[in-house]
Amino acid sequence: MSQTAATPDAGADTTSPVTQRREGAVLVVTIDNPPVNALGAAVRRGLQAAIAQAEADAEVTLVLIHGAGRAFIAGADIREFGQTPQPPALPDVCRSIEQCSKPVLAAIHGPALGGGLEIALSAHYRLALPGSKLGLPEVQLGLLPGSGGTQRAPRLAGVKAAVELMLSGRHIGAEEAAQLGLIDRVGAGTDPLSAGLAYAAELLAQQAPVRRSCDAPGLADKAAAQAELDALRADTAKKSKGLFSPLKIIEAVQAALDLPFDEGMKRERELFWQCIDSPQRAGLIHAFFAEREVLKVPEAKAAQPRPFATIGVVGGGTMGAGIAVSALDAGFPVTMVERDAESIARGRANVEKVYDGLVAKGRMTAEAKAAVMARYTGSTTYDALAQVDLVIEAVFEEMGVKKAVFAELDRVCKPGAVLATNTSYLDIDEIAGSVSRPQDVVGLHFFSPANIMKLLEIVVPAQVSADVVATAFVLAQKLKKVPVRAGVCDGFIGNRILAVYRAAADHMMEDGASPYQIDQALRDFGYPMGPFQVSDLAGGDIGWATRKRRAATRDPQARYVQIADRICERGWFGQKTGRGYYLYPAGARTGEIDPEVLAIVDAERERAGITPRAFSNEEILRRYMAAMVNEGANVVHQGIALRPLDVDVTFVYGYGFPRYRGGPMKYADMVGLPQILADIEAFAKEDPLFWKPSPLLVELVAKGANFASLNQSE
Ligand code: T1G
Ligand code: NAD
């Protein structure tokens, strides 16, 4: 017997994303809120109503909750955070489920994350199908599980397992969830409803009782639980790197140990609201949505990507090898072309070195390495690329060399092949204009090491066809990269803005701040490294080559700090030469202050006639960020970046910008654009040429608007 029972109140909300129907004595509750059944207010109301219906209907002896579509529940509706909360609150919905007088079974498939897992944990029985993703990833949003996760999960899985799940935010499968005691059963098949009904029949046959997680014995051995939590607290204090919510998670679980369940729930909620009010929550949620919005580009909407199954790489140096590894890791057959036998041997060795490192660390078997290398082909003839679908060029950063390579590609590659360049700075319109098929040429700007760094700037020249850009975005997803669409200009989005805030750092260094103080100020801000440490890591010679290339076109009026040149002239390129701005005794990765560098700085100040002055870390940060944000605004204003969020994603994924601050443009919105503009106008009094307020910044401040107002997708 199957009937769709209306909700108790006459005005049943037929548009509710939660529907109920009876399947015999089972009340089947279906959540259908695409795309991921997030727990928005309507879903919460629907669940609350369903439990009330079950309580009221004497014929109902068990409640089965499942999700329609591709998810159980992917959590609270993240878009609601920062808005005025709508009733019912999720902890109350969980409480209703747990306090239900009839057994409640949650049948999980796909994502059951955050509030979604908390709903399941408040049920009395849980089943999950293979392929399910269970987790409490709130920490990645600057939050903590605020609907019982910190109280119920430790009672079911113990302190260590539960807290590690909350601190890592990782997703686990059904098998592991069963081993941890978070679910009772790994179901079969792909249909949560039929698997759920089968398990429900078993539970009814056994007259299975209501079994509340709040009563589960995971915290029974208080001393052992406390010892586990103390160890995790100490470790978190060391590792949380300025993050707010990890230690709040520890505090919430401490409440689970110290307080009765309902008191623990209250304490969890207090801590949850502290996280909500933390600026880190705003930064991390911005980053969550921004990295999804960057995929929404006009070309991907306008055209179908071209099919591709094989990849060619020209150049087997630092980048060529990294790009080849990235493609091999994604399962593609890769053909690498180099100039000559010696170079291709070096190219292959550069690729193998990565896998040998993994084998040595026991993270890959020799057999697996052999299987990957079986998909690698090296060649010194371009004809080897005649049948590949997509080619990425990564040869020397010289226009002549690039054009020669593209002439070869134009000669040998099949019609419809995508021809990409990994140039950092060169004019891709000029490269495209040098071949007979400019519509097939696109920029794919990887970041070093290319098999590790997630950012991929997809640079869109004037003549490229939309389907080639769409293809590039598909490639990015297959390589597990975060793609950002960029227009053609010197340095695209990232390197162009980098050049400006690096110059601001050099100005401060010449004016009196030591490079070590500047690095410390940026580390305190949340960067893993300061700009001078980054220069030493990347190699000062690359920047030097760029400065030399730009010398001919540099504005003679513009301030030019020569300290970096003095250091490079000595061959001090950083870690790869044992010294740069820092000393790296015996190949150390962490540098030591170098008095000789400070002497060079002093000498350059004297040469430039500058009397050094003191800088506070706060002033260093304001100047550094003002330069970054101002150039970021120019990049958006000139359409090089589609939206401010594209600049944010670029810097979070490619330049170490602290994710919990959301990115430079989000940071500027949180500081307030009037403040940023006021700073720039103040700095412009010293150097009006360098500090020109971006027209976009001036316009937004005049309108009382912010960068977020430009992020709205159509
Ligand atoms: N709220 C709102 N929208 C969401 C969402 C959510 N929880 N999860 C996903 N979306 C949107 C996303 O923006 C995208 O939209 C679309 O769904 C598809 O997502 C009280 C406080 C579930 C593993 O952290 O990890 O519960 O771009 O592109 O790669 O304790 O989304 O199409 O317009 O990512 O297949 C905790 C977040 C919330 C999980 C699917 N939950 N989501 O990945 O698709 S806090 C999470 C994900 C909470 C409680 C607390 C992933 C996914 P659009 P997608 P996907
Ligand atoms: P690299 O010097 O390490 O490697 C370049 C390789 O190209 C060499 O192995 C060389 O033999 C090969 N080559 C040169 N001419 C060739 C030709 N005609 N045919 C085939 N192979 C040829 O340089 P790299 O650092 O890997 O940089 C490569 C490109 O990537 C440059 O355009 C650079 O700007 C860009 N890039 C570099 C970085 C970085 O951090 N190194 C980051 C992003 C982009």
Coordinates of C-alpha atoms in Angstrom, one line a residue, residues 290-552:
A290 CA 34.5 31.8 -5.6
E291 CA 36.3 28.6 -6.6
R292 CA 33.0 27.4 -8.1
E293 CA 32.1 30.7 -9.7
V294 CA 35.4 30.9 -11.6
L295 CA 34.2 27.9 -13.7
K296 CA 31.3 30.0 -15.0
V297 CA 32.8 31.8 -18.0
P298 CA 31.0 33.0 -21.1
E299 CA 32.9 30.6 -23.4
A300 CA 31.9 27.6 -21.4
K301 CA 28.2 28.7 -21.7
A302 CA 28.6 29.5 -25.4
A303 CA 30.3 26.4 -26.7
Q304 CA 30.8 22.7 -26.4
P305 CA 34.4 21.6 -25.5
R306 CA 36.3 19.7 -28.1
P307 CA 36.9 16.0 -27.3
F308 CA 40.5 15.2 -26.3
A309 CA 42.2 12.1 -25.2
T310 CA 45.9 12.6 -25.9
I311 CA 48.3 15.3 -24.8
G312 CA 51.5 16.6 -26.2
V313 CA 54.1 18.7 -24.3
V314 CA 56.9 20.6 -26.0
G315 CA 59.8 21.3 -23.7
G316 CA 60.9 19.0 -20.8
G317 CA 62.3 21.5 -18.4
T318 CA 60.9 22.7 -15.1
M319 CA 57.5 23.4 -16.4
G320 CA 57.2 20.9 -19.3
A321 CA 58.1 18.0 -17.0
G322 CA 55.6 19.2 -14.3
I323 CA 52.8 19.6 -16.9
A324 CA 53.6 16.1 -18.3
V325 CA 53.3 14.6 -14.8
S326 CA 50.1 16.4 -14.2
A327 CA 48.6 15.0 -17.4
L328 CA 50.0 11.5 -16.7
D329 CA 48.5 11.6 -13.2
A330 CA 45.2 12.4 -14.8
G331 CA 45.4 9.2 -16.9
F332 CA 46.4 10.8 -20.3
P333 CA 48.9 9.4 -22.7
V334 CA 51.6 12.1 -23.0
T335 CA 54.1 12.7 -25.9
M336 CA 56.9 15.1 -25.0
V337 CA 59.1 16.7 -27.7
E338 CA 62.5 18.2 -27.0
R339 CA 65.2 19.8 -29.1
D340 CA 67.6 16.9 -29.1
A341 CA 68.4 13.5 -27.7
E342 CA 70.2 14.9 -24.6
S343 CA 67.3 17.3 -23.9
I344 CA 64.6 14.6 -24.2
A345 CA 66.6 12.3 -22.0
R346 CA 66.7 15.1 -19.4
G347 CA 63.0 15.7 -20.0
R348 CA 62.2 12.0 -19.3
A349 CA 64.5 12.1 -16.2
N350 CA 62.6 15.2 -14.9
V351 CA 59.4 13.3 -15.2
E352 CA 60.7 10.0 -13.7
K353 CA 62.3 12.0 -10.8
V354 CA 58.8 12.9 -9.5
Y355 CA 57.6 9.2 -9.5
D356 CA 60.9 7.9 -8.1
G357 CA 60.4 10.3 -5.2
L358 CA 56.9 8.8 -4.6
V359 CA 58.2 5.3 -4.8
A360 CA 61.0 6.1 -2.4
K361 CA 58.4 7.5 0.0
G362 CA 56.3 4.4 -0.4
R363 CA 53.5 6.4 -1.8
M364 CA 53.7 4.6 -5.2
T365 CA 54.7 1.1 -6.2
A366 CA 57.3 0.4 -8.9
E367 CA 54.6 -1.3 -10.9
A368 CA 52.4 1.7 -10.7
K369 CA 55.2 3.9 -11.8
A370 CA 56.0 1.6 -14.7
A371 CA 52.3 1.7 -15.7
V372 CA 52.3 5.5 -15.7
M373 CA 55.6 5.8 -17.6
A374 CA 54.2 3.4 -20.2
R375 CA 51.8 6.2 -21.2
Y376 CA 54.8 8.6 -21.7
T377 CA 56.6 8.9 -25.0
G378 CA 59.6 11.1 -25.7
S379 CA 60.6 12.3 -29.1
T380 CA 62.8 14.9 -30.8
T381 CA 60.6 15.1 -33.9
Y382 CA 57.5 17.2 -34.0
D383 CA 55.8 14.6 -36.3
A384 CA 55.3 12.6 -33.1
L385 CA 52.6 15.2 -32.3
A386 CA 50.7 14.7 -35.6
Q387 CA 47.8 12.9 -33.9
V388 CA 47.6 14.4 -30.5
D389 CA 44.4 16.3 -29.5
L390 CA 46.0 19.0 -27.3
V391 CA 49.6 20.4 -27.2
I392 CA 51.1 22.5 -24.4
E393 CA 54.3 24.4 -25.3
A394 CA 56.7 25.1 -22.4
V395 CA 60.0 26.1 -24.1
F396 CA 62.3 29.1 -23.4
E397 CA 60.5 32.4 -22.6
E398 CA 61.7 34.0 -25.9
M399 CA 59.3 35.1 -28.6
G400 CA 61.5 33.8 -31.4
V401 CA 61.7 30.3 -29.9
K402 CA 58.0 30.2 -29.2
K403 CA 57.1 31.3 -32.7
A404 CA 59.4 28.6 -34.2
V405 CA 57.8 26.0 -32.1
F406 CA 54.3 27.1 -33.1
A407 CA 55.3 27.1 -36.7
E408 CA 56.2 23.4 -36.3
L409 CA 52.9 22.7 -34.5
D410 CA 51.0 24.5 -37.2
R411 CA 52.8 22.3 -39.7
V412 CA 52.3 18.9 -38.1
C413 CA 49.2 19.0 -35.8
K414 CA 45.9 17.7 -37.1
P415 CA 43.0 20.1 -37.8
G416 CA 41.1 20.9 -34.6
A417 CA 44.1 20.2 -32.3
V418 CA 44.3 22.7 -29.4
L419 CA 47.6 24.6 -29.4
A420 CA 48.4 26.0 -25.9
T421 CA 51.4 28.1 -24.6
N422 CA 52.6 28.1 -21.0
T423 CA 54.3 31.5 -21.4
S424 CA 54.4 33.7 -18.3
Y425 CA 54.5 37.1 -19.9
L426 CA 54.8 37.0 -23.7
D427 CA 52.0 38.3 -26.0
I428 CA 49.8 35.4 -26.8
D429 CA 48.0 37.4 -29.5
E430 CA 51.3 37.7 -31.3
I431 CA 52.0 34.0 -31.0
A432 CA 48.5 33.1 -32.2
G433 CA 48.9 35.6 -35.1
S434 CA 52.0 33.8 -36.2
V435 CA 50.1 30.6 -37.2
S436 CA 47.4 29.8 -39.8
R437 CA 44.9 28.7 -37.1
P438 CA 44.9 31.4 -34.4
Q439 CA 41.4 30.3 -33.3
D440 CA 43.1 27.1 -31.9
V441 CA 45.7 28.9 -29.8
V442 CA 45.1 29.5 -26.1
G443 CA 47.2 30.3 -23.0
L444 CA 47.5 27.7 -20.3
H445 CA 49.7 29.3 -17.6
F446 CA 50.6 26.7 -15.1
F447 CA 52.5 27.5 -11.8
S448 CA 55.6 25.8 -10.6
P449 CA 55.7 23.0 -9.7
A450 CA 53.1 22.3 -12.3
N451 CA 52.1 18.9 -11.0
I452 CA 51.4 20.4 -7.5
M453 CA 50.2 24.0 -7.9
K454 CA 46.4 24.0 -8.3
L455 CA 46.1 27.3 -10.1
L456 CA 45.8 27.4 -13.9
E457 CA 45.4 30.7 -15.7
I458 CA 43.5 30.1 -18.9
V459 CA 44.5 33.1 -21.0
V460 CA 42.1 34.1 -23.8
P461 CA 43.6 35.7 -26.8
A462 CA 41.5 37.8 -29.2
Q463 CA 41.1 35.2 -32.0
V464 CA 40.6 32.1 -30.0
S465 CA 37.3 30.3 -30.5
A466 CA 35.0 29.7 -27.6
D467 CA 35.1 25.9 -27.8
V468 CA 38.9 26.0 -27.4
V469 CA 38.5 28.0 -24.1
A470 CA 35.7 25.6 -23.0
T471 CA 38.1 22.7 -23.8
A472 CA 40.8 24.3 -21.6
F473 CA 38.3 24.5 -18.7
V474 CA 37.5 20.8 -19.1
L475 CA 41.2 20.0 -19.2
A476 CA 41.7 22.0 -15.9
Q477 CA 39.0 19.9 -14.2
K478 CA 40.6 16.6 -15.5
L479 CA 44.0 17.8 -14.1
K480 CA 42.3 18.7 -10.8
K481 CA 43.3 22.4 -11.3
V482 CA 41.4 25.5 -10.3
P483 CA 41.1 27.4 -13.6
V484 CA 40.8 31.2 -13.8
R485 CA 40.0 33.0 -17.1
A486 CA 42.5 35.8 -17.8
G487 CA 42.8 38.3 -20.6
V488 CA 46.1 39.0 -22.5
C489 CA 48.4 41.5 -20.9
D490 CA 51.9 41.6 -19.4
G491 CA 51.7 39.0 -16.6
F492 CA 48.0 38.2 -17.1
I493 CA 46.2 38.4 -13.6
G494 CA 48.7 36.9 -11.1
N495 CA 52.2 38.0 -12.3
R496 CA 50.9 41.4 -13.3
I497 CA 49.6 42.2 -9.8
L498 CA 52.6 40.4 -8.2
A499 CA 55.0 42.9 -10.0
V500 CA 53.2 45.8 -8.4
Y501 CA 53.1 44.7 -4.8
R502 CA 56.6 43.4 -5.1
A503 CA 57.7 46.8 -6.2
A504 CA 55.9 48.3 -3.2
A505 CA 57.9 45.9 -1.0
D506 CA 61.1 47.0 -2.7
H507 CA 60.2 50.6 -2.1
M508 CA 59.7 49.9 1.6
M509 CA 63.0 48.0 1.8
E510 CA 64.9 50.9 0.2
D511 CA 63.0 53.4 2.5
G512 CA 64.1 51.7 5.7
A513 CA 62.2 48.4 6.3
S514 CA 64.5 45.3 6.3
P515 CA 63.4 42.5 3.9
Y516 CA 63.2 40.2 7.0
Q517 CA 60.8 42.5 8.8
I518 CA 58.6 42.7 5.6
D519 CA 58.6 38.9 5.3
Q520 CA 57.7 38.6 9.0
A521 CA 54.8 41.1 8.6
L522 CA 53.3 39.0 5.8
R523 CA 53.8 35.8 7.7
D524 CA 51.9 37.3 10.6
F525 CA 49.2 38.2 8.1
G526 CA 48.8 34.5 7.2
Y527 CA 51.1 33.9 4.3
P528 CA 53.3 30.8 4.5
M529 CA 56.2 32.9 3.2
G530 CA 57.0 36.6 2.7
P531 CA 57.9 38.1 -0.7
F532 CA 61.7 37.8 -0.3
Q533 CA 61.4 34.1 0.8
V534 CA 59.2 33.5 -2.2
S535 CA 61.8 35.1 -4.5
D536 CA 64.5 32.9 -3.0
L537 CA 62.3 29.8 -3.6
A538 CA 61.3 30.6 -7.2
G539 CA 64.8 31.8 -8.1
G540 CA 65.9 35.4 -8.3
D541 CA 67.2 34.8 -11.8
I542 CA 63.6 34.6 -13.3
G543 CA 62.6 38.0 -11.9
W544 CA 66.0 39.4 -13.0
A545 CA 65.4 38.2 -16.6
T546 CA 62.0 39.8 -16.5
R547 CA 63.4 43.1 -15.2
K548 CA 66.1 43.1 -17.9
R549 CA 63.4 42.3 -20.6
R550 CA 61.3 45.2 -19.3
A551 CA 64.3 47.7 -19.0
A552 CA 63.8 49.0 -22.5

